[in-house]
Amino acid sequence: MTNDSLTLQLLGEFIGTMVLIILGDGVVAAVSLKKSKAEGSGWIAIALGWGLAVTLGVYCSAFLSPAHLNPAVTLGMAIAGLFKWSYVIPYMIAQTLGGLVGAVIVWINYYPHWKETDDPAAILGTFATGPAIRDYPMNFLSEFIGTLVLVFALLAFTRGKFTDGLNPMVVGVLITSIGFSLGGTTGYAINPARDLGPRIAHQILPIANKGKSDWAYSWVPILGPLAGGAVAAWLYMLIP
């Protein structure tokens, strides 16, 4: 049940997004970094790991906030009239800060492994997303489509009834499905806070063997999801 206090709601969004990134970026680190026991586990492990990360992030925060954990979701809910516009920017800030702190914790957890990993792209990939083929219009479109599916489905879920406590698991299944089906093009940020917070962490942390933080690409996983979330809300509103 969401708390009435904005401060506690922001705490919930911060905690939930932090858990999301600890477990989500954590599975990417486990798969990508040298001498990890999970090294080379592949895309299936990553997609399942992110689905579980979202599920558990929601469970950890839903008693404090609506557990959006994603600025695109917050924006979509506001456009659809299901969320206060005055809360949008504070939520986005709390979510991004949660993403940053979560990424710092992943760095600490895997501290010895950065030195063992000599691929700067793999290291960046444990923090932020990047395209399989760099084509900015198509990369934007991929993030747009993935987030449109995400936000439209979340809005559709508000019209249904789930057994108490089941909703976060359904959301996790949704994230996993998007990862399997649409995520291979850009790594499916579908969440500006999920990408921006960890990318800032990558920029400022003294990570062994890291390269550049690829800020030239960073606008894609920010604007693509925001646009997709907004259009999803407008499409949802067309349905009587």
mmCIF file of C-alpha atoms in Angstrom:
data_model
loop_
_atom_site.group_PDB
_atom_site.id
_atom_site.type_symbol
_atom_site.label_atom_id
_atom_site.label_comp_id
_atom_site.label_asym_id
_atom_site.label_seq_id
_atom_site.Cartn_x
_atom_site.Cartn_y
_atom_site.Cartn_z
ATOM 1 C CA MET A 1 0.000 0.000 0.000
ATOM 2 C CA THR A 2 1.451 3.349 -1.070
ATOM 3 C CA ASN A 3 2.348 5.768 1.732
ATOM 4 C CA ASP A 4 0.769 9.238 1.700
ATOM 5 C CA SER A 5 4.075 10.963 2.496
ATOM 6 C CA LEU A 6 5.991 12.166 -0.569
ATOM 7 C CA THR A 7 9.258 11.722 1.314
ATOM 8 C CA LEU A 8 8.501 8.070 2.016
ATOM 9 C CA GLN A 9 7.339 7.550 -1.555
ATOM 10 C CA LEU A 10 10.640 8.946 -2.827
ATOM 11 C CA LEU A 11 12.471 6.659 -0.423
ATOM 12 C CA GLY A 12 10.509 3.752 -1.849
ATOM 13 C CA GLU A 13 11.427 4.683 -5.420
ATOM 14 C CA PHE A 14 15.072 5.083 -4.397
ATOM 15 C CA ILE A 15 15.201 1.721 -2.610
ATOM 16 C CA GLY A 16 13.321 -0.129 -5.322
ATOM 17 C CA THR A 17 15.474 1.225 -8.141
ATOM 18 C CA MET A 18 18.625 0.565 -6.127
ATOM 19 C CA VAL A 19 17.604 -3.080 -5.658
ATOM 20 C CA LEU A 20 16.660 -3.275 -9.339
ATOM 21 C CA ILE A 21 20.138 -2.150 -10.377
ATOM 22 C CA ILE A 22 22.020 -4.217 -7.786
ATOM 23 C CA LEU A 23 20.355 -7.364 -9.110
ATOM 24 C CA GLY A 24 20.072 -6.309 -12.769
ATOM 25 C CA ASP A 25 23.516 -4.846 -13.343
ATOM 26 C CA GLY A 26 24.738 -7.554 -10.995
ATOM 27 C CA VAL A 27 23.658 -10.337 -13.342
ATOM 28 C CA VAL A 28 25.309 -8.564 -16.288
ATOM 29 C CA ALA A 29 28.518 -8.263 -14.263
ATOM 30 C CA ALA A 30 28.298 -11.939 -13.309
ATOM 31 C CA VAL A 31 27.980 -12.965 -16.956
ATOM 32 C CA SER A 32 30.478 -10.481 -18.436
ATOM 33 C CA LEU A 33 33.389 -10.145 -16.006
ATOM 34 C CA LYS A 34 36.425 -12.401 -16.074
ATOM 35 C CA LYS A 35 36.809 -15.110 -13.425
ATOM 36 C CA SER A 36 33.170 -14.780 -12.342
ATOM 37 C CA LYS A 37 31.632 -18.194 -11.742
ATOM 38 C CA ALA A 38 28.785 -17.146 -14.061
ATOM 39 C CA GLU A 39 31.051 -15.871 -16.844
ATOM 40 C CA GLY A 40 29.654 -16.627 -20.279
ATOM 41 C CA SER A 41 26.194 -17.672 -19.088
ATOM 42 C CA GLY A 42 24.686 -15.590 -21.870
ATOM 43 C CA TRP A 43 21.580 -13.655 -22.774
ATOM 44 C CA ILE A 44 19.101 -16.058 -21.202
ATOM 45 C CA ALA A 45 20.686 -15.537 -17.785
ATOM 46 C CA ILE A 46 20.681 -11.772 -18.294
ATOM 47 C CA ALA A 47 17.044 -11.569 -19.416
ATOM 48 C CA LEU A 48 15.857 -13.811 -16.581
ATOM 49 C CA GLY A 49 18.032 -11.926 -14.103
ATOM 50 C CA TRP A 50 16.560 -8.578 -15.091
ATOM 51 C CA GLY A 51 13.028 -9.935 -14.829
ATOM 52 C CA LEU A 52 13.731 -11.160 -11.314
ATOM 53 C CA ALA A 53 15.464 -7.866 -10.489
ATOM 54 C CA VAL A 54 12.364 -5.884 -11.394
ATOM 55 C CA THR A 55 10.110 -8.254 -9.454
ATOM 56 C CA LEU A 56 12.189 -7.982 -6.297
ATOM 57 C CA GLY A 57 12.693 -4.241 -6.674
ATOM 58 C CA VAL A 58 8.924 -3.825 -6.751
ATOM 59 C CA TYR A 59 8.428 -6.087 -3.734
ATOM 60 C CA CYS A 60 11.039 -4.085 -1.790
ATOM 61 C CA SER A 61 9.377 -0.734 -2.452
ATOM 62 C CA ALA A 62 5.658 -1.259 -3.003
ATOM 63 C CA PHE A 63 4.837 -0.713 0.679
ATOM 64 C CA LEU A 64 6.204 2.834 0.365
ATOM 65 C CA SER A 65 5.459 3.954 -3.193
ATOM 66 C CA PRO A 66 3.718 2.818 -6.401
ATOM 67 C CA ALA A 67 7.057 1.172 -7.290
ATOM 68 C CA HIS A 68 7.390 2.730 -10.728
ATOM 69 C CA LEU A 69 11.216 2.466 -10.536
ATOM 70 C CA ASN A 70 11.310 4.000 -14.007
ATOM 71 C CA PRO A 71 10.852 7.623 -15.182
ATOM 72 C CA ALA A 72 9.082 6.413 -18.336
ATOM 73 C CA VAL A 73 6.511 4.605 -16.202
ATOM 74 C CA THR A 74 6.079 7.653 -13.963
ATOM 75 C CA LEU A 75 5.548 9.875 -17.013
ATOM 76 C CA GLY A 76 3.104 7.443 -18.590
ATOM 77 C CA MET A 77 1.071 7.152 -15.407
ATOM 78 C CA ALA A 78 0.884 10.952 -15.120
ATOM 79 C CA ILE A 79 -0.251 11.358 -18.746
ATOM 80 C CA ALA A 80 -2.897 8.677 -18.178
ATOM 81 C CA GLY A 81 -4.195 10.615 -15.175
ATOM 82 C CA LEU A 82 -3.163 7.972 -12.651
ATOM 83 C CA PHE A 83 -0.368 9.942 -10.986
ATOM 84 C CA LYS A 84 0.220 13.489 -9.744
ATOM 85 C CA TRP A 85 2.184 15.686 -12.135
ATOM 86 C CA SER A 86 3.808 17.508 -9.213
ATOM 87 C CA TYR A 87 5.475 14.235 -8.180
ATOM 88 C CA VAL A 88 6.947 13.401 -11.594
ATOM 89 C CA ILE A 89 10.303 15.209 -11.356
ATOM 90 C CA PRO A 90 10.968 14.229 -7.701
ATOM 91 C CA TYR A 91 10.235 10.589 -8.588
ATOM 92 C CA MET A 92 12.593 10.722 -11.568
ATOM 93 C CA ILE A 93 15.383 12.153 -9.412
ATOM 94 C CA ALA A 94 14.890 9.525 -6.696
ATOM 95 C CA GLN A 95 14.883 6.738 -9.286
ATOM 96 C CA THR A 96 18.074 7.984 -10.933
ATOM 97 C CA LEU A 97 19.854 8.325 -7.593
ATOM 98 C CA GLY A 98 18.768 4.795 -6.700
ATOM 99 C CA GLY A 99 20.245 3.586 -9.982
ATOM 100 C CA LEU A 100 23.522 5.347 -9.272
ATOM 101 C CA VAL A 101 23.870 3.905 -5.761
ATOM 102 C CA GLY A 102 22.896 0.439 -6.963
ATOM 103 C CA ALA A 103 25.659 0.576 -9.586
ATOM 104 C CA VAL A 104 28.213 1.613 -6.959
ATOM 105 C CA ILE A 105 27.257 -1.447 -4.902
ATOM 106 C CA VAL A 106 27.718 -3.707 -7.946
ATOM 107 C CA TRP A 107 31.183 -2.195 -8.461
ATOM 108 C CA ILE A 108 32.098 -2.924 -4.849
ATOM 109 C CA ASN A 109 30.710 -6.466 -5.001
ATOM 110 C CA TYR A 110 32.769 -7.345 -8.077
ATOM 111 C CA TYR A 111 35.791 -5.236 -7.131
ATOM 112 C CA PRO A 112 38.558 -7.764 -7.943
ATOM 113 C CA HIS A 113 36.972 -8.713 -11.263
ATOM 114 C CA TRP A 114 37.324 -5.317 -12.966
ATOM 115 C CA LYS A 115 41.102 -5.679 -12.852
ATOM 116 C CA GLU A 116 40.827 -9.129 -14.427
ATOM 117 C CA THR A 117 38.610 -7.867 -17.272
ATOM 118 C CA ASP A 118 40.493 -6.158 -20.099
ATOM 119 C CA ASP A 119 37.481 -5.283 -22.279
ATOM 120 C CA PRO A 120 36.286 -1.693 -21.637
ATOM 121 C CA ALA A 121 33.085 -2.317 -23.612
ATOM 122 C CA ALA A 122 32.184 -5.291 -21.419
ATOM 123 C CA ILE A 123 32.874 -3.208 -18.334
ATOM 124 C CA LEU A 124 30.645 -0.367 -19.558
ATOM 125 C CA GLY A 125 27.990 -2.929 -20.452
ATOM 126 C CA THR A 126 27.720 -3.990 -16.834
ATOM 127 C CA PHE A 127 26.641 -0.435 -15.997
ATOM 128 C CA ALA A 128 24.814 1.034 -19.001
ATOM 129 C CA THR A 129 23.268 -0.159 -22.243
ATOM 130 C CA GLY A 130 24.721 0.054 -25.722
ATOM 131 C CA PRO A 131 23.574 -0.893 -29.224
ATOM 132 C CA ALA A 132 24.449 -4.121 -31.000
ATOM 133 C CA ILE A 133 24.521 -2.042 -34.210
ATOM 134 C CA ARG A 134 25.032 1.697 -33.718
ATOM 135 C CA ASP A 135 22.264 3.324 -35.734
ATOM 136 C CA TYR A 136 20.814 6.131 -33.643
ATOM 137 C CA PRO A 137 17.357 6.378 -35.298
ATOM 138 C CA MET A 138 16.866 2.606 -35.122
ATOM 139 C CA ASN A 139 18.319 2.420 -31.608
ATOM 140 C CA PHE A 140 15.863 5.130 -30.536
ATOM 141 C CA LEU A 141 13.010 3.254 -32.218
ATOM 142 C CA SER A 142 13.949 0.022 -30.449
ATOM 143 C CA GLU A 143 13.929 1.698 -27.032
ATOM 144 C CA PHE A 144 10.683 3.446 -27.975
ATOM 145 C CA ILE A 145 8.946 0.192 -28.956
ATOM 146 C CA GLY A 146 10.164 -1.747 -25.932
ATOM 147 C CA THR A 147 9.014 0.932 -23.519
ATOM 148 C CA LEU A 148 5.707 1.408 -25.319
ATOM 149 C CA VAL A 149 4.998 -2.293 -24.791
ATOM 150 C CA LEU A 150 6.091 -2.035 -21.155
ATOM 151 C CA VAL A 151 4.033 1.011 -20.198
ATOM 152 C CA PHE A 152 0.952 0.015 -22.194
ATOM 153 C CA ALA A 153 0.976 -3.392 -20.488
ATOM 154 C CA LEU A 154 1.420 -1.815 -17.041
ATOM 155 C CA LEU A 155 -1.525 0.485 -17.711
ATOM 156 C CA ALA A 156 -3.590 -2.455 -18.925
ATOM 157 C CA PHE A 157 -2.737 -4.282 -15.702
ATOM 158 C CA THR A 158 -4.439 -1.475 -13.749
ATOM 159 C CA ARG A 159 -7.757 -2.595 -15.271
ATOM 160 C CA GLY A 160 -7.344 -6.181 -14.180
ATOM 161 C CA LYS A 161 -7.412 -7.868 -10.813
ATOM 162 C CA PHE A 162 -4.505 -9.918 -9.525
ATOM 163 C CA THR A 163 -4.267 -12.021 -6.413
ATOM 164 C CA ASP A 164 -2.679 -9.967 -3.620
ATOM 165 C CA GLY A 165 1.093 -9.868 -4.057
ATOM 166 C CA LEU A 166 1.080 -11.355 -7.570
ATOM 167 C CA ASN A 167 1.422 -8.130 -9.580
ATOM 168 C CA PRO A 168 5.213 -7.762 -9.173
ATOM 169 C CA MET A 169 5.718 -11.278 -10.531
ATOM 170 C CA VAL A 170 3.606 -10.476 -13.589
ATOM 171 C CA VAL A 171 5.670 -7.326 -14.156
ATOM 172 C CA GLY A 172 8.828 -9.430 -13.929
ATOM 173 C CA VAL A 173 7.467 -11.798 -16.566
ATOM 174 C CA LEU A 174 6.729 -8.782 -18.768
ATOM 175 C CA ILE A 175 10.302 -7.494 -18.423
ATOM 176 C CA THR A 176 11.717 -10.935 -19.165
ATOM 177 C CA SER A 177 9.557 -11.253 -22.261
ATOM 178 C CA ILE A 178 10.640 -7.837 -23.544
ATOM 179 C CA GLY A 179 14.255 -8.805 -22.946
ATOM 180 C CA PHE A 180 13.931 -12.061 -24.878
ATOM 181 C CA SER A 181 11.927 -10.604 -27.752
ATOM 182 C CA LEU A 182 13.041 -6.991 -28.193
ATOM 183 C CA GLY A 183 16.178 -6.551 -26.100
ATOM 184 C CA GLY A 184 18.813 -7.865 -28.489
ATOM 185 C CA THR A 185 19.131 -4.583 -30.380
ATOM 186 C CA THR A 186 20.079 -2.160 -27.603
ATOM 187 C CA GLY A 187 20.152 -4.161 -24.387
ATOM 188 C CA TYR A 188 16.648 -2.843 -23.592
ATOM 189 C CA ALA A 189 17.184 -0.037 -21.125
ATOM 190 C CA ILE A 190 13.450 0.812 -21.375
ATOM 191 C CA ASN A 191 14.154 2.923 -18.293
ATOM 192 C CA PRO A 192 16.124 6.198 -18.228
ATOM 193 C CA ALA A 193 17.091 5.777 -14.561
ATOM 194 C CA ARG A 194 18.365 2.266 -15.188
ATOM 195 C CA ASP A 195 20.816 3.645 -17.746
ATOM 196 C CA LEU A 196 21.632 7.177 -16.576
ATOM 197 C CA GLY A 197 22.322 6.446 -12.901
ATOM 198 C CA PRO A 198 24.759 3.591 -13.607
ATOM 199 C CA ARG A 199 26.362 5.502 -16.495
ATOM 200 C CA ILE A 200 27.128 8.351 -14.081
ATOM 201 C CA ALA A 201 28.580 5.778 -11.683
ATOM 202 C CA HIS A 202 30.763 4.412 -14.485
ATOM 203 C CA GLN A 203 31.964 7.933 -15.228
ATOM 204 C CA ILE A 204 32.930 8.847 -11.661
ATOM 205 C CA LEU A 205 34.125 5.551 -10.160
ATOM 206 C CA PRO A 206 37.813 4.518 -10.324
ATOM 207 C CA ILE A 207 36.994 1.282 -12.170
ATOM 208 C CA ALA A 208 40.010 -0.706 -13.299
ATOM 209 C CA ASN A 209 40.346 -1.014 -17.097
ATOM 210 C CA LYS A 210 37.318 1.126 -17.840
ATOM 211 C CA GLY A 211 37.054 3.174 -21.009
ATOM 212 C CA LYS A 212 34.790 6.050 -21.950
ATOM 213 C CA SER A 213 31.191 6.199 -20.716
ATOM 214 C CA ASP A 214 29.774 6.686 -24.243
ATOM 215 C CA TRP A 215 27.813 9.851 -23.520
ATOM 216 C CA ALA A 216 27.236 10.250 -27.267
ATOM 217 C CA TYR A 217 24.779 7.356 -27.033
ATOM 218 C CA SER A 218 23.297 8.207 -23.640
ATOM 219 C CA TRP A 219 20.394 10.259 -25.003
ATOM 220 C CA VAL A 220 18.905 7.160 -26.681
ATOM 221 C CA PRO A 221 18.048 5.214 -23.480
ATOM 222 C CA ILE A 222 16.700 8.426 -21.961
ATOM 223 C CA LEU A 223 14.554 9.955 -24.712
ATOM 224 C CA GLY A 224 13.504 6.689 -26.373
ATOM 225 C CA PRO A 225 11.861 5.288 -23.232
ATOM 226 C CA LEU A 226 10.285 8.624 -22.273
ATOM 227 C CA ALA A 227 8.754 8.940 -25.734
ATOM 228 C CA GLY A 228 7.592 5.319 -25.683
ATOM 229 C CA GLY A 229 6.019 5.722 -22.253
ATOM 230 C CA ALA A 230 4.206 8.905 -23.308
ATOM 231 C CA VAL A 231 2.788 7.370 -26.499
ATOM 232 C CA ALA A 232 1.748 4.232 -24.622
ATOM 233 C CA ALA A 233 -0.269 6.387 -22.230
ATOM 234 C CA TRP A 234 -1.951 8.269 -25.062
ATOM 235 C CA LEU A 235 -2.848 5.022 -26.815
ATOM 236 C CA TYR A 236 -4.205 3.619 -23.573
ATOM 237 C CA MET A 237 -6.393 6.670 -23.123
ATOM 238 C CA LEU A 238 -7.996 6.052 -26.547
ATOM 239 C CA ILE A 239 -9.496 2.801 -25.255
ATOM 240 C CA PRO A 240 -12.919 3.331 -23.665
#
